[in-house]
């Protein structure tokens, strides 16, 4: 990253690496780096330095909101024919975009039959996401998601009642024990202590 005429290396040594997007003030950016055969998304900021966003079998950050708190891109799961779109939110972590839109924004009906392959950009306020996917007919098609400014982007509010209570914890534990994707907070298709840690962090952060 070159800022005010000064070049700065923001990633550790890697086979290849690149910055794909920056915030308007240049204070934060996203990109990818390759370690071995795997691409790993990253977020970098003046305040917090480098944060890797490893997901499943590979991840790629494509765009970031103006405040650096929302990142979109895609990730790969071994054996899958195509990537899947992903969204990362500060205090929440990364999650499959389709799962997030269904669980937190009530878009299940609109997304019925859709596979979201990649999210290519996000608006400055983090409320509009565009990308490409497979429509119910199996054809590749662009999509745009406009999120209600009043809708809570709060995954810890599992029952979507606008409050964080013991009910949310109990429901999350139920999802976790059942292997439900809504408990896979880091979208790695596994259910581990990392998911529990991310849920607790999101719960403590509030909505």
PDB file of C-alpha atoms in Angstrom:
ATOM      1  CA  UNK A   1       0.000   0.000   0.000  1.00  0.00           C
ATOM      2  CA  UNK A   2       1.371   3.442  -0.957  1.00  0.00           C
ATOM      3  CA  UNK A   3      -0.007   6.270   1.154  1.00  0.00           C
ATOM      4  CA  UNK A   4       1.193   9.876   1.123  1.00  0.00           C
ATOM      5  CA  UNK A   5       4.086   8.740  -1.037  1.00  0.00           C
ATOM      6  CA  UNK A   6       5.214   6.116   1.471  1.00  0.00           C
ATOM      7  CA  UNK A   7       5.104   2.414   0.555  1.00  0.00           C
ATOM      8  CA  UNK A   8       4.060  -0.014   3.278  1.00  0.00           C
ATOM      9  CA  UNK A   9       4.091  -3.803   3.214  1.00  0.00           C
ATOM     10  CA  UNK A  10       0.884  -4.960   4.879  1.00  0.00           C
ATOM     11  CA  UNK A  11       1.096  -8.748   4.502  1.00  0.00           C
ATOM     12  CA  UNK A  12       3.594 -11.365   5.646  1.00  0.00           C
ATOM     13  CA  UNK A  13       5.720 -13.170   3.078  1.00  0.00           C
ATOM     14  CA  UNK A  14       3.488 -15.072   0.662  1.00  0.00           C
ATOM     15  CA  UNK A  15       3.586 -16.717  -2.755  1.00  0.00           C
ATOM     16  CA  UNK A  16       1.392 -13.900  -4.017  1.00  0.00           C
ATOM     17  CA  UNK A  17      -0.691 -11.170  -2.464  1.00  0.00           C
ATOM     18  CA  UNK A  18      -2.789  -8.231  -3.517  1.00  0.00           C
ATOM     19  CA  UNK A  19      -4.946  -5.380  -2.224  1.00  0.00           C
ATOM     20  CA  UNK A  20      -8.363  -5.403  -3.880  1.00  0.00           C
ATOM     21  CA  UNK A  21     -10.082  -2.429  -2.244  1.00  0.00           C
ATOM     22  CA  UNK A  22      -9.443   0.489   0.104  1.00  0.00           C
ATOM     23  CA  UNK A  23     -11.641   2.734   2.203  1.00  0.00           C
ATOM     24  CA  UNK A  24     -11.933   6.318   0.892  1.00  0.00           C
ATOM     25  CA  UNK A  25      -9.522   7.650   3.502  1.00  0.00           C
ATOM     26  CA  UNK A  26      -7.008   4.886   2.876  1.00  0.00           C
ATOM     27  CA  UNK A  27      -7.109   3.863   6.521  1.00  0.00           C
ATOM     28  CA  UNK A  28      -8.245   0.294   5.842  1.00  0.00           C
ATOM     29  CA  UNK A  29      -8.098  -2.157   2.998  1.00  0.00           C
ATOM     30  CA  UNK A  30      -8.817  -5.736   2.008  1.00  0.00           C
ATOM     31  CA  UNK A  31      -7.213  -8.278  -0.256  1.00  0.00           C
ATOM     32  CA  UNK A  32      -5.791 -11.755  -0.424  1.00  0.00           C
ATOM     33  CA  UNK A  33      -2.556 -13.631   0.067  1.00  0.00           C
ATOM     34  CA  UNK A  34      -1.497 -17.121  -0.879  1.00  0.00           C
ATOM     35  CA  UNK A  35       0.053 -19.453   1.674  1.00  0.00           C
ATOM     36  CA  UNK A  36       0.811 -22.818   0.093  1.00  0.00           C
ATOM     37  CA  UNK A  37      -2.017 -23.714  -2.281  1.00  0.00           C
ATOM     38  CA  UNK A  38      -4.619 -21.706  -0.376  1.00  0.00           C
ATOM     39  CA  UNK A  39      -5.797 -18.128  -0.891  1.00  0.00           C
ATOM     40  CA  UNK A  40      -6.661 -16.318   2.347  1.00  0.00           C
ATOM     41  CA  UNK A  41      -8.630 -13.083   2.576  1.00  0.00           C
ATOM     42  CA  UNK A  42      -7.324 -10.337   4.808  1.00  0.00           C
ATOM     43  CA  UNK A  43      -8.355  -7.033   6.335  1.00  0.00           C
ATOM     44  CA  UNK A  44      -5.780  -4.395   7.169  1.00  0.00           C
ATOM     45  CA  UNK A  45      -6.200  -1.096   9.001  1.00  0.00           C
ATOM     46  CA  UNK A  46      -4.022   1.596  10.528  1.00  0.00           C
ATOM     47  CA  UNK A  47      -5.615   0.935  13.901  1.00  0.00           C
ATOM     48  CA  UNK A  48      -5.578  -2.861  14.021  1.00  0.00           C
ATOM     49  CA  UNK A  49      -2.977  -3.973  11.521  1.00  0.00           C
ATOM     50  CA  UNK A  50      -3.424  -7.210   9.578  1.00  0.00           C
ATOM     51  CA  UNK A  51      -6.289  -9.628  10.250  1.00  0.00           C
ATOM     52  CA  UNK A  52      -6.511 -12.847   8.242  1.00  0.00           C
ATOM     53  CA  UNK A  53      -9.957 -14.167   7.321  1.00  0.00           C
ATOM     54  CA  UNK A  54      -9.394 -17.864   6.597  1.00  0.00           C
ATOM     55  CA  UNK A  55     -12.503 -19.765   5.520  1.00  0.00           C
ATOM     56  CA  UNK A  56     -12.926 -23.434   4.634  1.00  0.00           C
ATOM     57  CA  UNK A  57     -10.543 -24.175   1.747  1.00  0.00           C
ATOM     58  CA  UNK A  58      -9.853 -20.649   0.558  1.00  0.00           C
ATOM     59  CA  UNK A  59     -11.193 -17.094   0.812  1.00  0.00           C
ATOM     60  CA  UNK A  60     -10.943 -13.888  -1.229  1.00  0.00           C
ATOM     61  CA  UNK A  61     -11.931 -10.390  -0.077  1.00  0.00           C
ATOM     62  CA  UNK A  62     -13.126  -8.197  -2.939  1.00  0.00           C
ATOM     63  CA  UNK A  63     -14.567  -5.005  -1.439  1.00  0.00           C
ATOM     64  CA  UNK A  64     -14.937  -3.088   1.813  1.00  0.00           C
ATOM     65  CA  UNK A  65     -17.401  -0.486   3.079  1.00  0.00           C
ATOM     66  CA  UNK A  66     -16.311   3.109   3.681  1.00  0.00           C
ATOM     67  CA  UNK A  67     -15.864   2.581   7.424  1.00  0.00           C
ATOM     68  CA  UNK A  68     -14.046  -0.741   6.990  1.00  0.00           C
ATOM     69  CA  UNK A  69     -16.664  -2.645   8.997  1.00  0.00           C
ATOM     70  CA  UNK A  70     -18.230  -4.700   6.177  1.00  0.00           C
ATOM     71  CA  UNK A  71     -16.265  -6.858   3.726  1.00  0.00           C
ATOM     72  CA  UNK A  72     -17.595  -8.980   0.887  1.00  0.00           C
ATOM     73  CA  UNK A  73     -16.033 -11.620  -1.322  1.00  0.00           C
ATOM     74  CA  UNK A  74     -16.163 -15.379  -1.718  1.00  0.00           C
ATOM     75  CA  UNK A  75     -14.852 -18.619  -0.298  1.00  0.00           C
ATOM     76  CA  UNK A  76     -14.271 -22.162  -1.498  1.00  0.00           C
ATOM     77  CA  UNK A  77     -15.205 -25.477   0.067  1.00  0.00           C
ATOM     78  CA  UNK A  78     -13.280 -28.526  -1.112  1.00  0.00           C
ATOM     79  CA  UNK A  79     -15.396 -30.628  -3.447  1.00  0.00           C
ATOM     80  CA  UNK A  80     -17.742 -27.791  -4.377  1.00  0.00           C
ATOM     81  CA  UNK A  81     -17.841 -26.901  -8.068  1.00  0.00           C
ATOM     82  CA  UNK A  82     -17.964 -23.151  -7.439  1.00  0.00           C
ATOM     83  CA  UNK A  83     -17.246 -20.555  -4.790  1.00  0.00           C
ATOM     84  CA  UNK A  84     -19.839 -19.133  -2.404  1.00  0.00           C
ATOM     85  CA  UNK A  85     -20.387 -15.485  -1.533  1.00  0.00           C
ATOM     86  CA  UNK A  86     -19.293 -14.375   1.923  1.00  0.00           C
ATOM     87  CA  UNK A  87     -19.778 -11.301   4.107  1.00  0.00           C
ATOM     88  CA  UNK A  88     -17.628 -10.261   7.056  1.00  0.00           C
ATOM     89  CA  UNK A  89     -18.870  -7.793   9.661  1.00  0.00           C
ATOM     90  CA  UNK A  90     -16.852  -6.278  12.473  1.00  0.00           C
ATOM     91  CA  UNK A  91     -17.725  -7.892  15.776  1.00  0.00           C
ATOM     92  CA  UNK A  92     -19.445 -10.794  14.036  1.00  0.00           C
ATOM     93  CA  UNK A  93     -16.907 -12.364  11.694  1.00  0.00           C
ATOM     94  CA  UNK A  94     -17.391 -14.018   8.329  1.00  0.00           C
ATOM     95  CA  UNK A  95     -20.464 -15.969   7.278  1.00  0.00           C
ATOM     96  CA  UNK A  96     -21.950 -17.326   4.082  1.00  0.00           C
ATOM     97  CA  UNK A  97     -23.835 -14.398   2.538  1.00  0.00           C
ATOM     98  CA  UNK A  98     -26.940 -16.390   1.655  1.00  0.00           C
ATOM     99  CA  UNK A  99     -27.165 -17.802   5.185  1.00  0.00           C
ATOM    100  CA  UNK A 100     -26.744 -14.297   6.619  1.00  0.00           C
ATOM    101  CA  UNK A 101     -29.469 -12.789   4.430  1.00  0.00           C
ATOM    102  CA  UNK A 102     -31.896 -15.543   5.370  1.00  0.00           C
ATOM    103  CA  UNK A 103     -31.129 -15.676   9.107  1.00  0.00           C
ATOM    104  CA  UNK A 104     -30.725 -11.964   9.805  1.00  0.00           C
ATOM    105  CA  UNK A 105     -32.727 -10.158   7.131  1.00  0.00           C
ATOM    106  CA  UNK A 106     -35.643 -12.492   6.426  1.00  0.00           C
ATOM    107  CA  UNK A 107     -34.864 -12.971   2.731  1.00  0.00           C
ATOM    108  CA  UNK A 108     -35.472 -16.700   2.606  1.00  0.00           C
ATOM    109  CA  UNK A 109     -38.366 -16.456   0.149  1.00  0.00           C
ATOM    110  CA  UNK A 110     -36.489 -14.126  -2.192  1.00  0.00           C
ATOM    111  CA  UNK A 111     -33.457 -16.412  -2.204  1.00  0.00           C
ATOM    112  CA  UNK A 112     -35.326 -19.688  -2.662  1.00  0.00           C
ATOM    113  CA  UNK A 113     -33.501 -21.674  -5.330  1.00  0.00           C
ATOM    114  CA  UNK A 114     -30.607 -19.207  -5.567  1.00  0.00           C
ATOM    115  CA  UNK A 115     -26.918 -19.980  -5.077  1.00  0.00           C
ATOM    116  CA  UNK A 116     -24.840 -16.857  -4.389  1.00  0.00           C
ATOM    117  CA  UNK A 117     -21.416 -17.459  -5.931  1.00  0.00           C
ATOM    118  CA  UNK A 118     -19.521 -14.265  -5.197  1.00  0.00           C
ATOM    119  CA  UNK A 119     -20.102 -10.793  -3.779  1.00  0.00           C
ATOM    120  CA  UNK A 120     -18.136  -8.325  -5.880  1.00  0.00           C
ATOM    121  CA  UNK A 121     -18.843  -4.973  -4.205  1.00  0.00           C
ATOM    122  CA  UNK A 122     -20.499  -3.272  -1.251  1.00  0.00           C
ATOM    123  CA  UNK A 123     -21.757   0.289  -0.859  1.00  0.00           C
ATOM    124  CA  UNK A 124     -20.059   2.792   1.394  1.00  0.00           C
ATOM    125  CA  UNK A 125     -22.652   2.297   4.127  1.00  0.00           C
ATOM    126  CA  UNK A 126     -22.504  -1.495   3.852  1.00  0.00           C
ATOM    127  CA  UNK A 127     -26.213  -1.736   3.019  1.00  0.00           C
ATOM    128  CA  UNK A 128     -26.057  -2.619  -0.693  1.00  0.00           C
ATOM    129  CA  UNK A 129     -24.232  -5.725  -1.921  1.00  0.00           C
ATOM    130  CA  UNK A 130     -23.846  -6.820  -5.531  1.00  0.00           C
ATOM    131  CA  UNK A 131     -22.462  -9.983  -7.058  1.00  0.00           C
ATOM    132  CA  UNK A 132     -23.212 -12.984  -9.225  1.00  0.00           C
ATOM    133  CA  UNK A 133     -25.077 -16.202  -8.538  1.00  0.00           C
ATOM    134  CA  UNK A 134     -27.064 -19.034 -10.044  1.00  0.00           C
ATOM    135  CA  UNK A 135     -30.765 -18.260 -10.307  1.00  0.00           C
ATOM    136  CA  UNK A 136     -33.471 -20.913  -9.715  1.00  0.00           C
ATOM    137  CA  UNK A 137     -33.201 -21.863 -13.379  1.00  0.00           C
ATOM    138  CA  UNK A 138     -29.509 -22.693 -12.973  1.00  0.00           C
ATOM    139  CA  UNK A 139     -28.309 -19.736 -15.080  1.00  0.00           C
ATOM    140  CA  UNK A 140     -25.626 -17.332 -13.898  1.00  0.00           C
ATOM    141  CA  UNK A 141     -27.112 -13.939 -13.103  1.00  0.00           C
ATOM    142  CA  UNK A 142     -26.104 -10.734 -11.368  1.00  0.00           C
ATOM    143  CA  UNK A 143     -27.793  -9.891  -8.064  1.00  0.00           C
ATOM    144  CA  UNK A 144     -28.193  -6.803  -5.922  1.00  0.00           C
ATOM    145  CA  UNK A 145     -29.259  -6.852  -2.272  1.00  0.00           C
ATOM    146  CA  UNK A 146     -30.555  -3.673  -0.656  1.00  0.00           C
ATOM    147  CA  UNK A 147     -30.777  -4.066   3.087  1.00  0.00           C
ATOM    148  CA  UNK A 148     -33.310  -2.103   5.114  1.00  0.00           C
ATOM    149  CA  UNK A 149     -31.475   0.607   7.040  1.00  0.00           C
ATOM    150  CA  UNK A 150     -33.427  -0.416  10.121  1.00  0.00           C
ATOM    151  CA  UNK A 151     -32.743  -4.140   9.848  1.00  0.00           C
ATOM    152  CA  UNK A 152     -30.463  -5.533  12.534  1.00  0.00           C
ATOM    153  CA  UNK A 153     -27.233  -7.103  11.257  1.00  0.00           C
ATOM    154  CA  UNK A 154     -26.900  -9.029  14.475  1.00  0.00           C
ATOM    155  CA  UNK A 155     -26.270 -12.768  14.214  1.00  0.00           C
ATOM    156  CA  UNK A 156     -26.256 -13.170  17.982  1.00  0.00           C
ATOM    157  CA  UNK A 157     -29.965 -12.254  18.029  1.00  0.00           C
ATOM    158  CA  UNK A 158     -30.764 -15.784  16.904  1.00  0.00           C
ATOM    159  CA  UNK A 159     -34.514 -15.523  17.447  1.00  0.00           C
ATOM    160  CA  UNK A 160     -34.621 -12.075  15.772  1.00  0.00           C
ATOM    161  CA  UNK A 161     -36.673 -10.459  18.542  1.00  0.00           C
ATOM    162  CA  UNK A 162     -34.430  -7.408  18.765  1.00  0.00           C
ATOM    163  CA  UNK A 163     -32.991  -8.402  22.141  1.00  0.00           C
ATOM    164  CA  UNK A 164     -30.066 -10.492  23.311  1.00  0.00           C
ATOM    165  CA  UNK A 165     -31.254 -12.895  26.002  1.00  0.00           C
ATOM    166  CA  UNK A 166     -30.691 -16.410  27.293  1.00  0.00           C
ATOM    167  CA  UNK A 167     -33.160 -17.582  24.637  1.00  0.00           C
ATOM    168  CA  UNK A 168     -30.631 -16.666  21.940  1.00  0.00           C
ATOM    169  CA  UNK A 169     -27.932 -18.653  23.723  1.00  0.00           C
ATOM    170  CA  UNK A 170     -30.198 -21.677  24.097  1.00  0.00           C
ATOM    171  CA  UNK A 171     -31.248 -21.576  20.438  1.00  0.00           C
ATOM    172  CA  UNK A 172     -27.631 -21.198  19.289  1.00  0.00           C
ATOM    173  CA  UNK A 173     -26.614 -24.221  21.377  1.00  0.00           C
ATOM    174  CA  UNK A 174     -29.465 -26.167  19.803  1.00  0.00           C
ATOM    175  CA  UNK A 175     -28.320 -25.190  16.307  1.00  0.00           C
ATOM    176  CA  UNK A 176     -24.730 -26.074  17.203  1.00  0.00           C
ATOM    177  CA  UNK A 177     -25.631 -29.515  18.547  1.00  0.00           C
ATOM    178  CA  UNK A 178     -27.802 -30.193  15.505  1.00  0.00           C
ATOM    179  CA  UNK A 179     -25.085 -29.157  13.054  1.00  0.00           C
ATOM    180  CA  UNK A 180     -27.293 -26.356  11.703  1.00  0.00           C
ATOM    181  CA  UNK A 181     -25.529 -23.885   9.382  1.00  0.00           C
ATOM    182  CA  UNK A 182     -26.846 -20.997  11.488  1.00  0.00           C
ATOM    183  CA  UNK A 183     -24.330 -22.003  14.188  1.00  0.00           C
ATOM    184  CA  UNK A 184     -21.408 -22.138  11.745  1.00  0.00           C
ATOM    185  CA  UNK A 185     -20.293 -18.593  12.576  1.00  0.00           C
ATOM    186  CA  UNK A 186     -17.010 -18.748  10.648  1.00  0.00           C
ATOM    187  CA  UNK A 187     -18.547 -20.475   7.609  1.00  0.00           C
ATOM    188  CA  UNK A 188     -15.926 -23.232   7.474  1.00  0.00           C
ATOM    189  CA  UNK A 189     -18.610 -25.988   7.285  1.00  0.00           C
ATOM    190  CA  UNK A 190     -17.401 -27.368  10.626  1.00  0.00           C
ATOM    191  CA  UNK A 191     -18.735 -26.894  14.147  1.00  0.00           C
ATOM    192  CA  UNK A 192     -15.895 -26.100  16.516  1.00  0.00           C
ATOM    193  CA  UNK A 193     -15.022 -23.959  19.529  1.00  0.00           C
ATOM    194  CA  UNK A 194     -14.242 -21.130  17.073  1.00  0.00           C
ATOM    195  CA  UNK A 195     -17.956 -20.840  16.269  1.00  0.00           C
ATOM    196  CA  UNK A 196     -18.804 -20.673  19.963  1.00  0.00           C
ATOM    197  CA  UNK A 197     -16.158 -17.995  20.518  1.00  0.00           C
ATOM    198  CA  UNK A 198     -17.493 -15.882  17.635  1.00  0.00           C
ATOM    199  CA  UNK A 199     -21.062 -16.217  18.901  1.00  0.00           C
ATOM    200  CA  UNK A 200     -20.033 -15.158  22.414  1.00  0.00           C
ATOM    201  CA  UNK A 201     -18.104 -12.200  20.978  1.00  0.00           C
ATOM    202  CA  UNK A 202     -21.102 -11.095  18.915  1.00  0.00           C
ATOM    203  CA  UNK A 203     -23.415 -11.551  21.912  1.00  0.00           C
ATOM    204  CA  UNK A 204     -21.179  -9.507  24.204  1.00  0.00           C
ATOM    205  CA  UNK A 205     -20.770  -6.799  21.570  1.00  0.00           C
ATOM    206  CA  UNK A 206     -24.531  -6.267  21.508  1.00  0.00           C
ATOM    207  CA  UNK A 207     -26.701  -5.220  18.602  1.00  0.00           C
TER     208      UNK A 207
END
